[in-house]
Amino acid sequence: MSDNKQAALALGTKPVGQLLWQYALPAIVAMSASSLYNIIDRAMIGQIVGPEAIAGLGITFPFMNLSAAFGAAVGVGSSACISVKLGQKDYPTAQNLLGNTLTLNLIIGFSFMVICLLFLDPILYFFGASEVTLPYAREFMTVILLGNVMTHMYFGMNAVLRAAGKPKHAMYSVLFTVAMNILLVLTFVWWFRWGIRGAALATVTSQTIAMCWQLWLFSNKNEILHLKRGIYKLKKQLVSNIIAIGISPFLMNVTSCVIVIFMNNQFVRYGGDMAVGAYSIANSVVMMFFMFVMGVCQGMQPIVGYNYGAEKYDRMLRCLFMAIACATAILLVGWGLSMLFPTEIARIFTTDATLIDLAARGIRLDMLMFFVVGSQATITHFFQSIGKVKVSIFLSLSRQLILLLPMAYLFPLFWGLDGVWYSMPASDFLSFAMTIPMLMWYMKKFKAAKSE
């Protein structure tokens, strides 16, 4: 029996705690390393290029989220489908899902690049760019978009590696990317002084090298999932299944894109370019800790998907509750550090006194209810992993689109710039309050199915 098949079968037999540790730890290490890179990247740009560059980088967040939305629709959708098919021991379909994942990433990545490059300046103005921040945002995104196909392929293949029972290989891929990124950023930004363009070039180059290694791994014919002829032609049923599950993370990322666009415009309106820079810094801190939670969710996904496919509901729910506990503990640490040391955190990104003051206050307000987000995100990914698309979409949209957007519009009418910040912890808490009853209702259904 191949190592690949043994790893897949272990998802239904090994102790759940051991499995979650085995799958989540590599993902957490990889995601935290990625967060560390983002912090170093933004700190170097802020310290070397200046506070306007940090604000310009903040304008690119919606673009990055939009690109990630399409990548997640394919990567997460296909990996969830593969996990379920491996649980059902339907290996030929899992093989075809791998080929269709490559083809979809190629088509979507290229199309996204062409359309966005054609309309880059109008899109950036719409995202909240000003005459001051536009040159920085344009310079960064031109390079990122030119490498968009490689980025999509890299993230898609990493998701499939985890689904195929190779979490450590997925971790190695990310760790290599992060290490190469840091090395290239030091070379391009600090040594060559290529500015924000150098940071973008470092990102694309490191992801391209890692993607080549991923494709080499999938060329091993002894594995269940490997590259071969006949699996690349798109099949309607497989594409439909990928998109049906992938639509939830797609909408989650598109929603993040819409929110950041709206928030950037609100911050410009009530506080100017420096307020956008403060939001960029606060958002970097939030994402640093949230990436740990995403690592837990990624580790949970193949275990939950496999055991749901194998109808082992006890193991599935045990994995969920362990993941919720891990995610909550991680965000409690992030919340504590943000409440105690916001000024020190802000100084990592800039030496500008005005921006430090704005960012420190923003970090505290943004992170005020952050410790409840871990359980909300984990439960949302749980429903996504078992194919409960409508529930996952609703929970994905509730935190940001349904709650945050109207609050971010109304609160500033009463509290000005602080009102924009207040809207974020308010939506965090209310979305958590909506998620728990939904999980309890589905738990009753799982118990009933088990008794039958």
Short mmCIF file of C-alpha atoms in Angstrom, two decimals:
data_model
loop_
_atom_site.label_atom_id
_atom_site.label_comp_id
_atom_site.label_asym_id
_atom_site.label_seq_id
_atom_site.Cartn_x
_atom_site.Cartn_y
_atom_site.Cartn_z
CA MET A 1 0.00 0.00 0.00
CA SER A 2 1.37 3.46 -0.92
CA ASP A 3 2.22 6.03 1.74
CA ASN A 4 -0.49 8.22 0.24
CA LYS A 5 -3.18 5.58 0.73
CA GLN A 6 -2.01 4.76 4.26
CA ALA A 7 -2.14 8.45 5.20
CA ALA A 8 -5.68 8.70 3.84
CA LEU A 9 -6.90 5.60 5.69
CA ALA A 10 -5.33 6.85 8.95
CA LEU A 11 -7.77 9.78 8.91
CA GLY A 12 -10.51 7.35 9.89
CA THR A 13 -8.60 5.23 12.41
CA LYS A 14 -5.95 7.20 14.34
CA PRO A 15 -6.92 9.02 17.57
CA VAL A 16 -8.49 12.36 16.64
CA GLY A 17 -6.27 14.44 18.91
CA GLN A 18 -3.16 12.89 17.42
CA LEU A 19 -4.47 13.47 13.89
CA LEU A 20 -5.37 17.12 14.56
CA TRP A 21 -1.91 17.69 16.01
CA GLN A 22 -0.34 15.92 13.03
CA TYR A 23 -2.29 17.93 10.44
CA ALA A 24 -2.77 21.27 12.20
CA LEU A 25 0.77 21.76 13.51
CA PRO A 26 2.40 21.86 10.05
CA ALA A 27 -0.36 24.19 8.82
CA ILE A 28 0.00 26.45 11.88
CA VAL A 29 3.78 26.57 11.48
CA ALA A 30 3.38 27.35 7.78
CA MET A 31 0.70 30.02 8.28
CA SER A 32 2.53 31.65 11.20
CA ALA A 33 5.70 31.75 9.12
CA SER A 34 3.68 33.36 6.34
CA SER A 35 2.36 35.93 8.85
CA LEU A 36 5.89 36.63 10.02
CA TYR A 37 6.92 37.28 6.43
CA ASN A 38 4.02 39.72 5.95
CA ILE A 39 5.02 41.58 9.10
CA ILE A 40 8.67 41.80 7.98
CA ASP A 41 7.60 42.81 4.47
CA ARG A 42 5.35 45.64 5.66
CA ALA A 43 7.75 46.75 8.39
CA MET A 44 10.61 47.02 5.90
CA ILE A 45 8.47 48.98 3.45
CA GLY A 46 7.27 51.31 6.23
CA GLN A 47 10.76 51.84 7.68
CA ILE A 48 12.66 52.20 4.37
CA VAL A 49 10.13 53.57 1.85
CA GLY A 50 7.93 55.59 4.25
CA PRO A 51 4.43 55.93 5.77
CA GLU A 52 2.83 56.75 2.39
CA ALA A 53 4.03 53.36 1.10
CA ILE A 54 2.32 51.61 4.03
CA ALA A 55 -0.90 53.41 3.11
CA GLY A 56 -0.39 52.43 -0.55
CA LEU A 57 0.12 48.81 0.48
CA GLY A 58 -3.13 49.00 2.45
CA ILE A 59 -4.92 49.92 -0.78
CA THR A 60 -3.72 46.64 -2.32
CA PHE A 61 -5.36 44.46 0.39
CA PRO A 62 -8.67 44.24 -1.54
CA PHE A 63 -6.78 43.16 -4.65
CA MET A 64 -4.95 40.47 -2.71
CA ASN A 65 -8.24 39.30 -1.16
CA LEU A 66 -9.94 39.21 -4.56
CA SER A 67 -7.12 37.14 -6.05
CA ALA A 68 -7.22 34.86 -2.98
CA ALA A 69 -10.99 34.50 -3.43
CA PHE A 70 -10.59 32.85 -6.83
CA GLY A 71 -7.68 30.74 -5.58
CA ALA A 72 -9.70 29.59 -2.56
CA ALA A 73 -12.72 28.72 -4.70
CA VAL A 74 -10.58 26.17 -6.53
CA GLY A 75 -8.05 25.13 -3.87
CA VAL A 76 -10.39 24.74 -0.90
CA GLY A 77 -13.23 23.37 -3.03
CA SER A 78 -11.09 20.71 -4.67
CA SER A 79 -9.28 19.72 -1.46
CA ALA A 80 -12.59 19.24 0.38
CA CYS A 81 -13.93 17.13 -2.51
CA ILE A 82 -10.73 15.07 -2.57
CA SER A 83 -10.91 14.45 1.20
CA VAL A 84 -14.49 13.17 0.93
CA LYS A 85 -13.66 10.97 -2.09
CA LEU A 86 -10.66 9.48 -0.29
CA GLY A 87 -12.97 8.76 2.67
CA GLN A 88 -15.32 6.96 0.28
CA LYS A 89 -12.27 5.21 -1.32
CA ASP A 90 -13.24 6.62 -4.73
CA TYR A 91 -9.63 7.03 -5.90
CA PRO A 92 -10.25 7.57 -9.68
CA THR A 93 -12.49 10.57 -8.98
CA ALA A 94 -9.95 11.99 -6.53
CA GLN A 95 -7.33 11.66 -9.28
CA ASN A 96 -9.48 13.54 -11.78
CA LEU A 97 -10.13 16.25 -9.20
CA LEU A 98 -6.37 16.87 -9.07
CA GLY A 99 -6.17 17.38 -12.84
CA ASN A 100 -9.23 19.64 -12.92
CA THR A 101 -7.72 21.72 -10.10
CA LEU A 102 -4.65 22.46 -12.22
CA THR A 103 -6.71 23.40 -15.27
CA LEU A 104 -9.08 25.66 -13.35
CA ASN A 105 -6.21 27.47 -11.63
CA LEU A 106 -4.54 28.08 -14.99
CA ILE A 107 -7.70 29.47 -16.63
CA ILE A 108 -8.85 31.61 -13.71
CA GLY A 109 -5.37 32.89 -12.83
CA PHE A 110 -4.65 34.07 -16.38
CA SER A 111 -8.08 35.64 -16.85
CA PHE A 112 -7.84 37.54 -13.56
CA MET A 113 -4.40 38.87 -14.50
CA VAL A 114 -5.44 40.18 -17.92
CA ILE A 115 -8.65 41.88 -16.78
CA CYS A 116 -7.08 43.56 -13.75
CA LEU A 117 -4.01 44.83 -15.62
CA LEU A 118 -6.24 46.43 -18.27
CA PHE A 119 -8.16 48.45 -15.65
CA LEU A 120 -5.57 48.77 -12.88
CA ASP A 121 -5.70 52.52 -12.11
CA PRO A 122 -9.53 52.82 -12.06
CA ILE A 123 -9.73 49.75 -9.81
CA LEU A 124 -7.16 51.17 -7.38
CA TYR A 125 -8.98 54.52 -7.21
CA PHE A 126 -12.17 52.59 -6.48
CA PHE A 127 -10.34 50.70 -3.73
CA GLY A 128 -9.55 54.00 -1.97
CA ALA A 129 -6.27 55.17 -3.54
CA SER A 130 -5.42 58.88 -3.57
CA GLU A 131 -2.95 60.76 -5.79
CA VAL A 132 -0.34 60.18 -3.06
CA THR A 133 -0.87 56.42 -2.56
CA LEU A 134 -1.72 55.40 -6.15
CA PRO A 135 1.90 55.14 -7.44
CA TYR A 136 2.87 52.79 -4.60
CA ALA A 137 -0.24 50.61 -5.03
CA ARG A 138 0.17 50.47 -8.83
CA GLU A 139 3.86 49.55 -8.62
CA PHE A 140 3.14 46.69 -6.19
CA MET A 141 0.09 45.25 -7.95
CA THR A 142 1.58 45.28 -11.46
CA VAL A 143 4.22 42.76 -10.41
CA ILE A 144 1.78 40.70 -8.29
CA LEU A 145 -0.71 40.44 -11.17
CA LEU A 146 1.96 39.39 -13.68
CA GLY A 147 2.68 36.42 -11.41
CA ASN A 148 -0.95 35.69 -10.60
CA VAL A 149 -1.11 32.33 -12.42
CA MET A 150 1.83 31.03 -10.37
CA THR A 151 0.24 32.28 -7.14
CA HIS A 152 -3.06 30.53 -7.88
CA MET A 153 -1.31 27.30 -8.77
CA TYR A 154 0.87 27.46 -5.64
CA PHE A 155 -2.06 27.88 -3.23
CA GLY A 156 -4.19 25.32 -5.07
CA MET A 157 -1.52 22.62 -4.98
CA ASN A 158 -0.80 23.28 -1.30
CA ALA A 159 -4.46 22.67 -0.44
CA VAL A 160 -4.42 19.40 -2.42
CA LEU A 161 -1.23 18.28 -0.62
CA ARG A 162 -3.05 18.53 2.73
CA ALA A 163 -6.08 16.65 1.37
CA ALA A 164 -3.78 13.93 0.03
CA GLY A 165 -2.41 13.21 3.51
CA LYS A 166 0.80 15.23 3.15
CA PRO A 167 0.49 18.06 5.68
CA LYS A 168 4.24 18.19 6.29
CA HIS A 169 4.95 18.65 2.57
CA ALA A 170 2.41 21.49 2.52
CA MET A 171 4.22 23.00 5.51
CA TYR A 172 7.64 22.64 3.86
CA SER A 173 6.29 24.38 0.78
CA VAL A 174 5.10 27.39 2.78
CA LEU A 175 8.23 27.52 4.96
CA PHE A 176 10.43 27.52 1.87
CA THR A 177 8.32 30.28 0.33
CA VAL A 178 8.54 32.39 3.48
CA ALA A 179 12.31 31.89 3.89
CA MET A 180 12.94 32.69 0.23
CA ASN A 181 10.59 35.68 0.48
CA ILE A 182 12.46 37.16 3.44
CA LEU A 183 15.82 36.61 1.74
CA LEU A 184 14.63 38.23 -1.49
CA VAL A 185 12.94 41.14 0.31
CA LEU A 186 16.19 41.88 2.14
CA THR A 187 18.01 41.73 -1.19
CA PHE A 188 15.52 43.68 -3.33
CA VAL A 189 14.19 46.25 -0.82
CA TRP A 190 17.05 46.78 1.64
CA TRP A 191 20.11 46.08 -0.55
CA PHE A 192 19.01 47.09 -4.08
CA ARG A 193 16.47 49.71 -2.84
CA TRP A 194 13.84 48.62 -5.34
CA GLY A 195 11.13 49.77 -2.97
CA ILE A 196 7.61 48.34 -3.00
CA ARG A 197 8.18 46.72 -6.41
CA GLY A 198 11.02 44.67 -4.91
CA ALA A 199 8.69 43.32 -2.21
CA ALA A 200 6.18 42.21 -4.86
CA LEU A 201 8.89 40.60 -6.98
CA ALA A 202 10.15 38.67 -3.95
CA THR A 203 6.65 37.29 -3.32
CA VAL A 204 6.06 36.13 -6.90
CA THR A 205 9.54 34.60 -7.29
CA SER A 206 9.40 32.56 -4.09
CA GLN A 207 5.89 31.23 -4.84
CA THR A 208 6.91 30.22 -8.37
CA ILE A 209 9.88 28.18 -7.10
CA ALA A 210 7.69 26.46 -4.47
CA MET A 211 5.03 25.68 -7.09
CA CYS A 212 7.61 23.89 -9.25
CA TRP A 213 8.50 21.67 -6.26
CA GLN A 214 4.81 20.91 -5.61
CA LEU A 215 4.31 19.81 -9.22
CA TRP A 216 7.40 17.61 -8.92
CA LEU A 217 5.86 15.92 -5.84
CA PHE A 218 2.67 15.18 -7.78
CA SER A 219 4.66 13.64 -10.62
CA ASN A 220 5.37 10.51 -8.50
CA LYS A 221 3.39 7.71 -10.17
CA ASN A 222 3.45 5.55 -7.01
CA GLU A 223 1.03 7.92 -5.26
CA ILE A 224 -2.76 7.75 -5.50
CA LEU A 225 -2.84 11.38 -6.60
CA HIS A 226 -0.31 12.05 -9.35
CA LEU A 227 -0.11 13.94 -12.62
CA LYS A 228 -0.87 11.87 -15.70
CA ARG A 229 -2.65 12.10 -19.03
CA GLY A 230 -6.42 12.21 -19.15
CA ILE A 231 -7.13 14.05 -15.89
CA TYR A 232 -6.84 17.67 -17.07
CA LYS A 233 -9.95 17.93 -19.25
CA LEU A 234 -12.61 19.76 -17.27
CA LYS A 235 -15.56 17.57 -16.27
CA LYS A 236 -18.81 19.35 -15.58
CA GLN A 237 -19.74 17.33 -12.50
CA LEU A 238 -16.32 17.70 -10.88
CA VAL A 239 -16.13 21.44 -11.60
CA SER A 240 -19.64 21.86 -10.20
CA ASN A 241 -18.66 20.03 -7.01
CA ILE A 242 -15.47 22.10 -6.62
CA ILE A 243 -17.32 25.37 -7.12
CA ALA A 244 -20.25 24.32 -4.90
CA ILE A 245 -17.89 23.90 -1.94
CA GLY A 246 -15.43 26.58 -3.03
CA ILE A 247 -18.15 29.23 -3.30
CA SER A 248 -18.12 29.69 0.47
CA PRO A 249 -14.42 30.66 0.83
CA PHE A 250 -14.79 32.59 -2.44
CA LEU A 251 -17.57 34.70 -1.01
CA MET A 252 -15.66 35.03 2.27
CA ASN A 253 -12.69 36.52 0.43
CA VAL A 254 -14.82 38.65 -1.89
CA THR A 255 -16.62 39.96 1.17
CA SER A 256 -13.24 40.78 2.75
CA CYS A 257 -12.38 42.61 -0.46
CA VAL A 258 -15.61 44.63 -0.39
CA ILE A 259 -15.14 45.41 3.30
CA VAL A 260 -11.54 46.60 2.91
CA ILE A 261 -12.54 48.79 -0.05
CA PHE A 262 -15.35 50.33 1.99
CA MET A 263 -13.19 50.67 5.11
CA ASN A 264 -10.35 52.29 3.15
CA ASN A 265 -12.78 54.85 1.78
CA GLN A 266 -14.26 55.45 5.24
CA PHE A 267 -10.80 55.91 6.77
CA VAL A 268 -9.81 58.34 3.99
CA ARG A 269 -13.05 60.24 4.52
CA TYR A 270 -12.81 60.55 8.31
CA GLY A 271 -9.02 60.46 8.88
CA GLY A 272 -7.06 60.85 5.62
CA ASP A 273 -4.20 58.76 4.20
CA MET A 274 -2.59 58.29 7.62
CA ALA A 275 -5.78 56.63 8.91
CA VAL A 276 -5.57 54.20 5.96
CA GLY A 277 -1.97 53.48 6.97
CA ALA A 278 -3.11 52.82 10.56
CA TYR A 279 -5.79 50.43 9.27
CA SER A 280 -3.14 48.68 7.16
CA ILE A 281 -0.99 48.15 10.27
CA ALA A 282 -3.92 47.00 12.44
CA ASN A 283 -5.06 44.66 9.66
CA SER A 284 -1.56 43.16 9.47
CA VAL A 285 -1.66 42.43 13.21
CA VAL A 286 -5.14 40.89 12.96
CA MET A 287 -4.09 38.71 10.04
CA MET A 288 -0.91 37.60 11.81
CA PHE A 289 -2.92 35.94 14.58
CA PHE A 290 -5.81 34.92 12.32
CA MET A 291 -3.34 32.97 10.16
CA PHE A 292 -2.72 30.69 13.16
CA VAL A 293 -6.45 30.00 13.26
CA MET A 294 -6.47 29.33 9.52
CA GLY A 295 -3.73 26.77 10.14
CA VAL A 296 -5.97 25.00 12.67
CA CYS A 297 -8.87 25.09 10.18
CA GLN A 298 -6.69 23.72 7.39
CA GLY A 299 -5.50 20.90 9.66
CA MET A 300 -9.08 20.12 10.66
CA GLN A 301 -10.48 20.06 7.10
CA PRO A 302 -9.15 16.71 5.78
CA ILE A 303 -9.97 14.94 9.08
CA VAL A 304 -13.52 16.29 9.18
CA GLY A 305 -14.08 15.71 5.45
CA TYR A 306 -12.82 12.11 5.54
CA ASN A 307 -14.82 11.12 8.63
CA TYR A 308 -17.96 12.80 7.32
CA GLY A 309 -17.56 10.81 4.09
CA ALA A 310 -17.03 7.64 6.17
CA GLU A 311 -20.07 8.53 8.38
CA LYS A 312 -17.95 8.57 11.56
CA TYR A 313 -19.74 11.52 13.13
CA ASP A 314 -18.29 11.12 16.64
CA ARG A 315 -14.75 11.51 15.34
CA MET A 316 -15.81 14.41 13.13
CA LEU A 317 -17.35 16.38 16.04
CA ARG A 318 -14.46 15.57 18.39
CA CYS A 319 -12.08 17.07 15.85
CA LEU A 320 -14.27 20.19 15.55
CA PHE A 321 -14.34 20.88 19.30
CA MET A 322 -10.60 20.38 19.64
CA ALA A 323 -10.06 22.82 16.76
CA ILE A 324 -12.37 25.40 18.39
CA ALA A 325 -10.42 25.16 21.66
CA CYS A 326 -7.08 25.63 19.84
CA ALA A 327 -8.33 28.59 17.78
CA THR A 328 -9.78 30.35 20.83
CA ALA A 329 -6.58 29.89 22.84
CA ILE A 330 -4.49 31.36 20.00
CA LEU A 331 -6.66 34.45 19.65
CA LEU A 332 -6.71 35.03 23.41
CA VAL A 333 -2.92 35.39 23.22
CA GLY A 334 -3.26 37.83 20.31
CA TRP A 335 -5.93 39.80 22.17
CA GLY A 336 -3.77 40.07 25.32
CA LEU A 337 -0.70 41.30 23.44
CA SER A 338 -2.73 43.84 21.49
CA MET A 339 -4.37 45.24 24.61
CA LEU A 340 -1.07 45.51 26.52
CA PHE A 341 1.46 46.55 23.85
CA PRO A 342 -0.30 48.35 20.94
CA THR A 343 2.24 51.20 20.71
CA GLU A 344 5.20 48.82 20.68
CA ILE A 345 3.51 46.79 17.91
CA ALA A 346 2.85 49.93 15.84
CA ARG A 347 6.52 50.98 16.11
CA ILE A 348 7.54 47.80 14.27
CA PHE A 349 5.95 49.22 11.11
CA THR A 350 6.87 52.92 11.19
CA THR A 351 8.84 55.67 12.91
CA ASP A 352 6.23 58.33 12.11
CA ALA A 353 4.79 59.57 15.45
CA THR A 354 1.35 60.44 14.04
CA LEU A 355 0.97 57.05 12.38
CA ILE A 356 2.15 55.26 15.54
CA ASP A 357 -0.53 56.98 17.66
CA LEU A 358 -3.30 56.30 15.13
CA ALA A 359 -2.24 52.65 14.67
CA ALA A 360 -1.91 51.95 18.42
CA ARG A 361 -5.46 53.14 19.08
CA GLY A 362 -6.70 51.27 16.02
CA ILE A 363 -5.07 47.99 17.10
CA ARG A 364 -6.76 48.14 20.51
CA LEU A 365 -10.20 48.92 19.08
CA ASP A 366 -9.95 46.44 16.20
CA MET A 367 -8.90 43.58 18.53
CA LEU A 368 -11.36 44.37 21.33
CA MET A 369 -13.57 41.26 20.75
CA PHE A 370 -11.04 39.30 18.70
CA PHE A 371 -10.97 36.27 21.01
CA VAL A 372 -14.46 35.14 19.87
CA VAL A 373 -13.53 35.10 16.17
CA GLY A 374 -11.65 31.79 16.43
CA SER A 375 -14.72 29.69 17.15
CA GLN A 376 -16.79 31.50 14.51
CA ALA A 377 -14.16 30.91 11.81
CA THR A 378 -13.61 27.27 12.82
CA ILE A 379 -17.33 26.45 12.74
CA THR A 380 -17.67 28.15 9.35
CA HIS A 381 -14.81 26.03 7.96
CA PHE A 382 -16.37 22.93 9.51
CA PHE A 383 -19.59 23.38 7.51
CA GLN A 384 -17.51 24.10 4.41
CA SER A 385 -15.51 20.87 4.93
CA ILE A 386 -18.62 18.67 5.05
CA GLY A 387 -20.22 20.32 2.02
CA LYS A 388 -22.95 22.29 3.86
CA VAL A 389 -22.54 25.13 1.38
CA LYS A 390 -25.52 27.32 2.25
CA VAL A 391 -24.74 27.31 5.97
CA SER A 392 -21.07 28.04 5.34
CA ILE A 393 -21.93 30.91 2.97
CA PHE A 394 -24.35 32.45 5.46
CA LEU A 395 -21.82 32.28 8.30
CA SER A 396 -19.07 33.60 6.02
CA LEU A 397 -21.16 36.61 5.05
CA SER A 398 -22.67 37.33 8.47
CA ARG A 399 -19.54 38.65 10.18
CA GLN A 400 -18.55 41.15 7.50
CA LEU A 401 -21.16 41.84 4.86
CA ILE A 402 -24.37 41.53 6.90
CA LEU A 403 -23.06 43.09 10.13
CA LEU A 404 -19.83 45.04 9.59
CA LEU A 405 -20.77 46.95 6.45
CA PRO A 406 -23.87 48.74 7.83
CA MET A 407 -22.12 49.35 11.17
CA ALA A 408 -19.07 50.85 9.46
CA TYR A 409 -21.42 53.24 7.66
CA LEU A 410 -23.60 54.20 10.65
CA PHE A 411 -21.13 54.34 13.56
CA PRO A 412 -18.92 57.12 12.09
CA LEU A 413 -22.00 59.33 11.79
CA PHE A 414 -22.02 59.42 15.61
CA TRP A 415 -18.35 58.86 16.60
CA GLY A 416 -16.33 59.97 13.57
CA LEU A 417 -13.06 58.08 12.94
CA ASP A 418 -13.46 56.04 16.16
CA GLY A 419 -16.83 54.86 14.85
CA VAL A 420 -15.13 53.13 11.92
CA TRP A 421 -12.95 51.23 14.41
CA TYR A 422 -15.91 50.43 16.74
CA SER A 423 -17.76 48.65 13.93
CA MET A 424 -15.19 45.82 13.81
CA PRO A 425 -15.42 44.44 17.38
CA ALA A 426 -19.21 44.90 17.31
CA SER A 427 -19.54 42.68 14.22
CA ASP A 428 -17.11 40.12 15.69
CA PHE A 429 -19.30 39.60 18.75
CA LEU A 430 -22.67 39.53 16.95
CA SER A 431 -21.47 37.03 14.32
CA PHE A 432 -20.22 34.75 17.12
CA ALA A 433 -23.67 34.98 18.75
CA MET A 434 -25.28 33.89 15.45
CA THR A 435 -22.91 30.97 14.82
CA ILE A 436 -23.31 28.98 18.06
CA PRO A 437 -27.07 28.24 17.71
CA MET A 438 -26.46 27.08 14.11
CA LEU A 439 -23.85 24.56 15.28
CA MET A 440 -26.08 23.28 18.10
CA TRP A 441 -28.95 22.67 15.67
CA TYR A 442 -26.72 20.64 13.32
CA MET A 443 -25.26 18.67 16.21
CA LYS A 444 -28.76 17.38 16.98
CA LYS A 445 -29.07 16.27 13.35
CA PHE A 446 -25.74 14.39 13.50
CA LYS A 447 -26.77 12.63 16.72
CA ALA A 448 -30.07 11.61 15.15
CA ALA A 449 -28.25 10.25 12.08
CA LYS A 450 -25.90 8.26 14.31
CA SER A 451 -28.77 6.70 16.29
CA GLU A 452 -30.49 5.64 13.06
#
